[in-house]
PDB file of C-alpha atoms in Angstrom:
ATOM      1  CA  MET Q 459      -7.534   9.153  15.713  1.00  0.00           C
ATOM      2  CA  ARG Q 460      -5.891  12.464  14.569  1.00  0.00           C
ATOM      3  CA  VAL Q 461      -7.833  13.139  11.557  1.00  0.00           C
ATOM      4  CA  PRO Q 462     -11.841  12.061  11.405  1.00  0.00           C
ATOM      5  CA  PRO Q 463     -13.379  10.340   8.727  1.00  0.00           C
ATOM      6  CA  LEU Q 464     -14.585  13.437   6.106  1.00  0.00           C
ATOM      7  CA  PRO Q 465     -18.299  12.534   5.719  1.00  0.00           C
ATOM      8  CA  PRO Q 466     -19.436  12.679   1.970  1.00  0.00           C
ATOM      9  CA  ALA Q 467     -21.463  15.580   2.117  1.00  0.00           C
ATOM     10  CA  GLU Q 468     -18.917  17.997   4.081  1.00  0.00           C
ATOM     11  CA  LEU Q 469     -16.678  17.454   1.297  1.00  0.00           C
ATOM     12  CA  SER Q 470     -15.461  20.694  -0.483  1.00  0.00           C
ATOM     13  CA  ALA Q 471     -15.209  20.450  -4.401  1.00  0.00           C
ATOM     14  CA  GLU Q 472     -11.388  19.723  -4.321  1.00  0.00           C
ATOM     15  CA  GLN Q 473     -12.159  17.333  -1.667  1.00  0.00           C
ATOM     16  CA  ARG Q 474     -14.753  15.437  -3.735  1.00  0.00           C
ATOM     17  CA  LEU Q 475     -12.353  15.352  -6.990  1.00  0.00           C
ATOM     18  CA  VAL Q 476      -9.823  13.347  -4.600  1.00  0.00           C
ATOM     19  CA  ASP Q 477     -12.970  11.303  -3.041  1.00  0.00           C
ATOM     20  CA  GLY Q 478     -13.735  10.506  -7.009  1.00  0.00           C
ATOM     21  CA  LEU Q 479     -10.455   9.268  -7.137  1.00  0.00           C
ATOM     22  CA  VAL Q 480      -9.663   6.968  -4.341  1.00  0.00           C
ATOM     23  CA  ARG Q 481     -13.514   5.403  -5.341  1.00  0.00           C
ATOM     24  CA  GLY Q 482     -12.530   4.667  -8.598  1.00  0.00           C
ATOM     25  CA  LEU Q 483      -9.113   2.841  -6.837  1.00  0.00           C
ATOM     26  CA  LEU Q 484     -11.588   1.012  -4.781  1.00  0.00           C
ATOM     27  CA  THR Q 485     -13.815  -0.420  -7.124  1.00  0.00           C
ATOM     28  CA  GLY Q 486     -15.151  -3.978  -6.861  1.00  0.00           C
ATOM     29  CA  PRO Q 487     -15.728  -6.391  -3.785  1.00  0.00           C
ATOM     30  CA  LEU Q 488     -12.739  -5.239  -1.187  1.00  0.00           C
ATOM     31  CA  PRO Q 489     -11.650  -7.693   1.381  1.00  0.00           C
ATOM     32  CA  PHE Q 490     -11.072  -4.765   3.658  1.00  0.00           C
ATOM     33  CA  ARG Q 491     -13.074  -2.143   5.210  1.00  0.00           C
ATOM     34  CA  ALA Q 492     -12.274   1.526   3.327  1.00  0.00           C
ATOM     35  CA  THR Q 493     -15.647   3.217   4.555  1.00  0.00           C
ATOM     36  CA  ALA Q 494     -17.315   4.104   7.631  1.00  0.00           C
ATOM     37  CA  GLY Q 495     -20.844   3.220   8.190  1.00  0.00           C
ATOM     38  CA  ASN Q 496     -21.535   7.063   6.694  1.00  0.00           C
ATOM     39  CA  GLY Q 497     -19.832   6.423   3.711  1.00  0.00           C
ATOM     40  CA  ALA Q 498     -16.814   8.420   4.740  1.00  0.00           C
ATOM     41  CA  LEU Q 499     -13.499   6.881   3.476  1.00  0.00           C
ATOM     42  CA  ILE Q 500     -11.115   5.579   6.372  1.00  0.00           C
ATOM     43  CA  GLY Q 501      -7.203   4.727   6.538  1.00  0.00           C
ATOM     44  CA  PRO Q 502      -4.936   6.726   4.798  1.00  0.00           C
ATOM     45  CA  PHE Q 503      -7.613   8.498   2.998  1.00  0.00           C
ATOM     46  CA  PRO Q 504      -9.161  11.455   5.274  1.00  0.00           C
ATOM     47  CA  MET Q 505      -5.218  12.273   5.270  1.00  0.00           C
ATOM     48  CA  LEU Q 506      -5.817  12.467   1.373  1.00  0.00           C
ATOM     49  CA  LEU Q 507      -9.354  14.333   1.296  1.00  0.00           C
ATOM     50  CA  ARG Q 508      -7.729  16.869   3.770  1.00  0.00           C
ATOM     51  CA  PHE Q 509      -4.996  17.930   1.717  1.00  0.00           C
ATOM     52  CA  PRO Q 510      -5.616  17.552  -1.886  1.00  0.00           C
ATOM     53  CA  GLU Q 511      -3.221  19.921  -3.027  1.00  0.00           C
ATOM     54  CA  PHE Q 512      -0.701  17.155  -1.893  1.00  0.00           C
ATOM     55  CA  SER Q 513      -3.054  14.389  -2.470  1.00  0.00           C
ATOM     56  CA  ARG Q 514      -3.614  14.612  -6.457  1.00  0.00           C
ATOM     57  CA  PRO Q 515      -0.342  14.290  -7.215  1.00  0.00           C
ATOM     58  CA  PHE Q 516       0.474  11.130  -5.176  1.00  0.00           C
ATOM     59  CA  LEU Q 517      -2.620   9.773  -6.836  1.00  0.00           C
ATOM     60  CA  GLU Q 518      -1.478  10.191 -10.100  1.00  0.00           C
ATOM     61  CA  TRP Q 519       1.846   8.667  -9.251  1.00  0.00           C
ATOM     62  CA  TYR Q 520      -0.144   5.779  -7.578  1.00  0.00           C
ATOM     63  CA  LEU Q 521      -2.581   5.208 -10.682  1.00  0.00           C
ATOM     64  CA  ALA Q 522       0.832   5.489 -13.167  1.00  0.00           C
ATOM     65  CA  VAL Q 523       2.189   2.581 -11.440  1.00  0.00           C
ATOM     66  CA  ALA Q 524      -0.787   0.563 -11.124  1.00  0.00           C
ATOM     67  CA  SER Q 525      -2.211   1.220 -14.724  1.00  0.00           C
ATOM     68  CA  ARG Q 526       1.036  -0.001 -16.103  1.00  0.00           C
ATOM     69  CA  SER Q 527       1.431  -2.920 -13.553  1.00  0.00           C
ATOM     70  CA  VAL Q 528       3.533  -6.161 -15.079  1.00  0.00           C
ATOM     71  CA  LEU Q 529       4.138  -7.754 -11.460  1.00  0.00           C
ATOM     72  CA  PRO Q 530       1.752 -10.533 -10.343  1.00  0.00           C
ATOM     73  CA  SER Q 531      -0.207  -9.421  -7.519  1.00  0.00           C
ATOM     74  CA  ARG Q 532       1.329 -12.177  -5.443  1.00  0.00           C
ATOM     75  CA  VAL Q 533       4.277 -10.109  -5.771  1.00  0.00           C
ATOM     76  CA  ARG Q 534       2.975  -6.859  -5.268  1.00  0.00           C
ATOM     77  CA  GLU Q 535       1.150  -8.258  -2.376  1.00  0.00           C
ATOM     78  CA  VAL Q 536       4.154  -9.678  -0.726  1.00  0.00           C
ATOM     79  CA  ALA Q 537       6.292  -6.227  -1.350  1.00  0.00           C
ATOM     80  CA  ILE Q 538       3.453  -3.988   0.571  1.00  0.00           C
ATOM     81  CA  LEU Q 539       3.154  -6.397   3.378  1.00  0.00           C
ATOM     82  CA  THR Q 540       7.069  -6.329   3.961  1.00  0.00           C
ATOM     83  CA  THR Q 541       6.938  -2.422   3.979  1.00  0.00           C
ATOM     84  CA  GLY Q 542       4.013  -1.995   6.046  1.00  0.00           C
ATOM     85  CA  SER Q 543       4.988  -4.497   8.274  1.00  0.00           C
ATOM     86  CA  ARG Q 544       8.378  -2.724   8.856  1.00  0.00           C
ATOM     87  CA  TYR Q 545       6.963   0.571   9.581  1.00  0.00           C
ATOM     88  CA  ARG Q 546       4.289  -1.163  11.688  1.00  0.00           C
ATOM     89  CA  ALA Q 547       1.537   0.347   9.884  1.00  0.00           C
ATOM     90  CA  ALA Q 548      -1.569  -1.226  11.219  1.00  0.00           C
ATOM     91  CA  TYR Q 549      -4.237  -0.271   8.869  1.00  0.00           C
ATOM     92  CA  GLU Q 550      -1.543  -1.061   5.680  1.00  0.00           C
ATOM     93  CA  VAL Q 551      -1.077  -4.803   7.315  1.00  0.00           C
ATOM     94  CA  TYR Q 552      -4.842  -4.917   8.262  1.00  0.00           C
ATOM     95  CA  SER Q 553      -5.707  -4.076   4.522  1.00  0.00           C
ATOM     96  CA  HIS Q 554      -2.846  -5.699   2.639  1.00  0.00           C
ATOM     97  CA  SER Q 555      -2.726  -8.798   4.655  1.00  0.00           C
ATOM     98  CA  ARG Q 556      -6.582  -9.126   3.505  1.00  0.00           C
ATOM     99  CA  MET Q 557      -5.442  -8.183  -0.032  1.00  0.00           C
ATOM    100  CA  ALA Q 558      -2.748 -10.874   0.037  1.00  0.00           C
ATOM    101  CA  VAL Q 559      -4.921 -13.936   0.852  1.00  0.00           C
ATOM    102  CA  ALA Q 560      -7.284 -12.753  -2.100  1.00  0.00           C
ATOM    103  CA  ALA Q 561      -4.098 -12.953  -4.220  1.00  0.00           C
ATOM    104  CA  GLU Q 562      -3.797 -16.318  -2.936  1.00  0.00           C
ATOM    105  CA  LEU Q 563      -0.565 -16.300  -0.367  1.00  0.00           C
ATOM    106  CA  SER Q 564      -1.303 -18.983   2.219  1.00  0.00           C
ATOM    107  CA  ASP Q 565      -2.386 -17.649   6.094  1.00  0.00           C
ATOM    108  CA  GLY Q 566       0.939 -18.684   7.228  1.00  0.00           C
ATOM    109  CA  VAL Q 567       2.856 -16.570   4.354  1.00  0.00           C
ATOM    110  CA  VAL Q 568       0.657 -13.672   5.324  1.00  0.00           C
ATOM    111  CA  ALA Q 569       1.004 -14.047   8.679  1.00  0.00           C
ATOM    112  CA  ALA Q 570       4.742 -14.515   8.806  1.00  0.00           C
ATOM    113  CA  LEU Q 571       5.161 -11.249   6.265  1.00  0.00           C
ATOM    114  CA  ALA Q 572       2.756  -9.380   8.641  1.00  0.00           C
ATOM    115  CA  ALA Q 573       5.122 -10.067  11.673  1.00  0.00           C
ATOM    116  CA  GLY Q 574       7.986  -8.979  10.023  1.00  0.00           C
ATOM    117  CA  GLU Q 575       9.733 -12.351   8.914  1.00  0.00           C
ATOM    118  CA  ARG Q 576      10.638 -13.750   5.276  1.00  0.00           C
ATOM    119  CA  PRO Q 577       8.724 -16.857   4.854  1.00  0.00           C
ATOM    120  CA  ALA Q 578      10.256 -19.924   3.650  1.00  0.00           C
ATOM    121  CA  GLU Q 579       7.100 -20.347   1.592  1.00  0.00           C
ATOM    122  CA  LEU Q 580       8.064 -17.640  -0.689  1.00  0.00           C
ATOM    123  CA  THR Q 581       8.369 -18.242  -4.599  1.00  0.00           C
ATOM    124  CA  PRO Q 582      11.541 -17.155  -5.814  1.00  0.00           C
ATOM    125  CA  GLU Q 583      10.323 -14.222  -7.233  1.00  0.00           C
ATOM    126  CA  GLU Q 584       8.464 -13.481  -3.971  1.00  0.00           C
ATOM    127  CA  GLN Q 585      11.717 -13.630  -2.491  1.00  0.00           C
ATOM    128  CA  VAL Q 586      13.352 -10.974  -4.482  1.00  0.00           C
ATOM    129  CA  ALA Q 587      10.356  -8.595  -3.841  1.00  0.00           C
ATOM    130  CA  HIS Q 588      10.628  -9.495  -0.032  1.00  0.00           C
ATOM    131  CA  ASP Q 589      14.149  -8.816  -0.187  1.00  0.00           C
ATOM    132  CA  LEU Q 590      14.041  -5.805  -2.176  1.00  0.00           C
ATOM    133  CA  ALA Q 591      11.411  -4.153  -0.062  1.00  0.00           C
ATOM    134  CA  SER Q 592      13.707  -4.889   2.912  1.00  0.00           C
ATOM    135  CA  CYS Q 593      16.672  -3.745   1.996  1.00  0.00           C
ATOM    136  CA  LEU Q 594      15.151  -0.428   0.542  1.00  0.00           C
ATOM    137  CA  TYR Q 595      13.807   0.076   3.862  1.00  0.00           C
ATOM    138  CA  ARG Q 596      17.297  -0.633   5.678  1.00  0.00           C
ATOM    139  CA  GLY Q 597      18.798   1.884   3.326  1.00  0.00           C
ATOM    140  CA  GLY Q 598      21.957   2.677   1.633  1.00  0.00           C
ATOM    141  CA  ALA Q 599      22.094   1.250  -2.032  1.00  0.00           C
ATOM    142  CA  VAL Q 600      20.898  -2.434  -3.305  1.00  0.00           C
ATOM    143  CA  PRO Q 601      23.659  -4.646  -3.542  1.00  0.00           C
ATOM    144  CA  GLY Q 602      24.328  -5.603  -7.208  1.00  0.00           C
ATOM    145  CA  VAL Q 603      23.829  -9.231  -6.935  1.00  0.00           C
ATOM    146  CA  LEU Q 604      20.345  -8.430  -5.657  1.00  0.00           C
ATOM    147  CA  TYR Q 605      19.575  -5.695  -8.052  1.00  0.00           C
ATOM    148  CA  ARG Q 606      20.762  -8.302 -11.063  1.00  0.00           C
ATOM    149  CA  ALA Q 607      18.014 -10.911  -9.374  1.00  0.00           C
ATOM    150  CA  ALA Q 608      15.184  -8.374  -9.983  1.00  0.00           C
ATOM    151  CA  ILE Q 609      15.973  -7.643 -13.277  1.00  0.00           C
ATOM    152  CA  ALA Q 610      16.159 -11.381 -14.070  1.00  0.00           C
ATOM    153  CA  ALA Q 611      12.833 -12.093 -11.973  1.00  0.00           C
ATOM    154  CA  PHE Q 612      10.488  -8.779 -13.495  1.00  0.00           C
ATOM    155  CA  GLY Q 613      12.975  -7.366 -16.461  1.00  0.00           C
ATOM    156  CA  GLU Q 614      13.420  -3.413 -15.979  1.00  0.00           C
ATOM    157  CA  THR Q 615       9.932  -2.412 -16.489  1.00  0.00           C
ATOM    158  CA  GLY Q 616       9.116  -4.989 -13.349  1.00  0.00           C
ATOM    159  CA  MET Q 617      12.038  -3.967 -11.183  1.00  0.00           C
ATOM    160  CA  ALA Q 618      10.720  -0.098 -11.598  1.00  0.00           C
ATOM    161  CA  GLU Q 619       7.603  -0.448 -10.836  1.00  0.00           C
ATOM    162  CA  LEU Q 620       8.338  -2.688  -7.689  1.00  0.00           C
ATOM    163  CA  VAL Q 621      10.553   0.183  -6.474  1.00  0.00           C
ATOM    164  CA  PHE Q 622       7.962   2.662  -7.379  1.00  0.00           C
ATOM    165  CA  LEU Q 623       5.582   0.372  -5.155  1.00  0.00           C
ATOM    166  CA  ILE Q 624       7.896   0.140  -2.241  1.00  0.00           C
ATOM    167  CA  ALA Q 625       8.007   3.957  -2.508  1.00  0.00           C
ATOM    168  CA  GLN Q 626       4.127   4.486  -2.686  1.00  0.00           C
ATOM    169  CA  TYR Q 627       3.546   2.143   0.186  1.00  0.00           C
ATOM    170  CA  ALA Q 628       6.400   3.338   2.204  1.00  0.00           C
ATOM    171  CA  SER Q 629       4.752   7.098   2.007  1.00  0.00           C
ATOM    172  CA  ILE Q 630       1.422   5.418   2.832  1.00  0.00           C
ATOM    173  CA  SER Q 631       2.843   3.971   5.905  1.00  0.00           C
ATOM    174  CA  ALA Q 632       4.397   7.188   7.174  1.00  0.00           C
ATOM    175  CA  ILE Q 633       1.152   8.858   6.582  1.00  0.00           C
ATOM    176  CA  LEU Q 634      -0.806   5.954   8.573  1.00  0.00           C
ATOM    177  CA  ASN Q 635       1.500   6.406  11.527  1.00  0.00           C
ATOM    178  CA  ALA Q 636       1.850  10.139  11.801  1.00  0.00           C
ATOM    179  CA  TYR Q 637      -1.865  10.377  11.983  1.00  0.00           C
ATOM    180  CA  ASP Q 638      -2.173   7.420  14.290  1.00  0.00           C
ATOM    181  CA  VAL Q 639      -4.618   5.724  11.878  1.00  0.00           C
ATOM    182  CA  PRO Q 640      -6.496   2.931  13.682  1.00  0.00           C
ATOM    183  CA  LEU Q 641      -7.767  -0.274  12.298  1.00  0.00           C
ATOM    184  CA  PRO Q 642     -11.449  -0.278  11.486  1.00  0.00           C
ATOM    185  CA  GLU Q 643     -14.418  -1.533  13.668  1.00  0.00           C
ATOM    186  CA  GLU Q 644     -15.129  -5.169  13.184  1.00  0.00           C
ATOM    187  CA  ASP Q 645     -17.947  -5.825  10.706  1.00  0.00           C
TER     188      ASP Q 645
END
């Protein structure tokens, strides 16, 4: 681990603001571990705390997309897992595999997405989310047929949300990989 978790008692005032924003996002029972035994945030969060000047705008962007969500949770999780698996971001795949199961995607679908595959059991909307995430990962313009399918499935706002969501999780995956973030210890 290149950046160790920061215990809450050791945070600066600016870091406490970011810590509060992150903890506000992590409300309710989570199906994955986001804190260490001492209460320190784990996963991508130590890097966000370490660099609050970069993380505050990133978290504001995240909140802007998440607070206006029109996409079903299953579609969001398909896009996130497709992105995380393409980047091979272990913590992302771990946490969102659990989120995907909580969103009622089957274990088989989750396992296939985590392995970088396109499961046959996806709904048409989930297929569009997977295909768009895969296309954006490869680079280049989105083909017209895929763009039109996304607009038909989600409308203009949903298409925009999906694109921004994929971009956000590509960023998180890059952060996780740059800092070699490990999986949490087993409970």
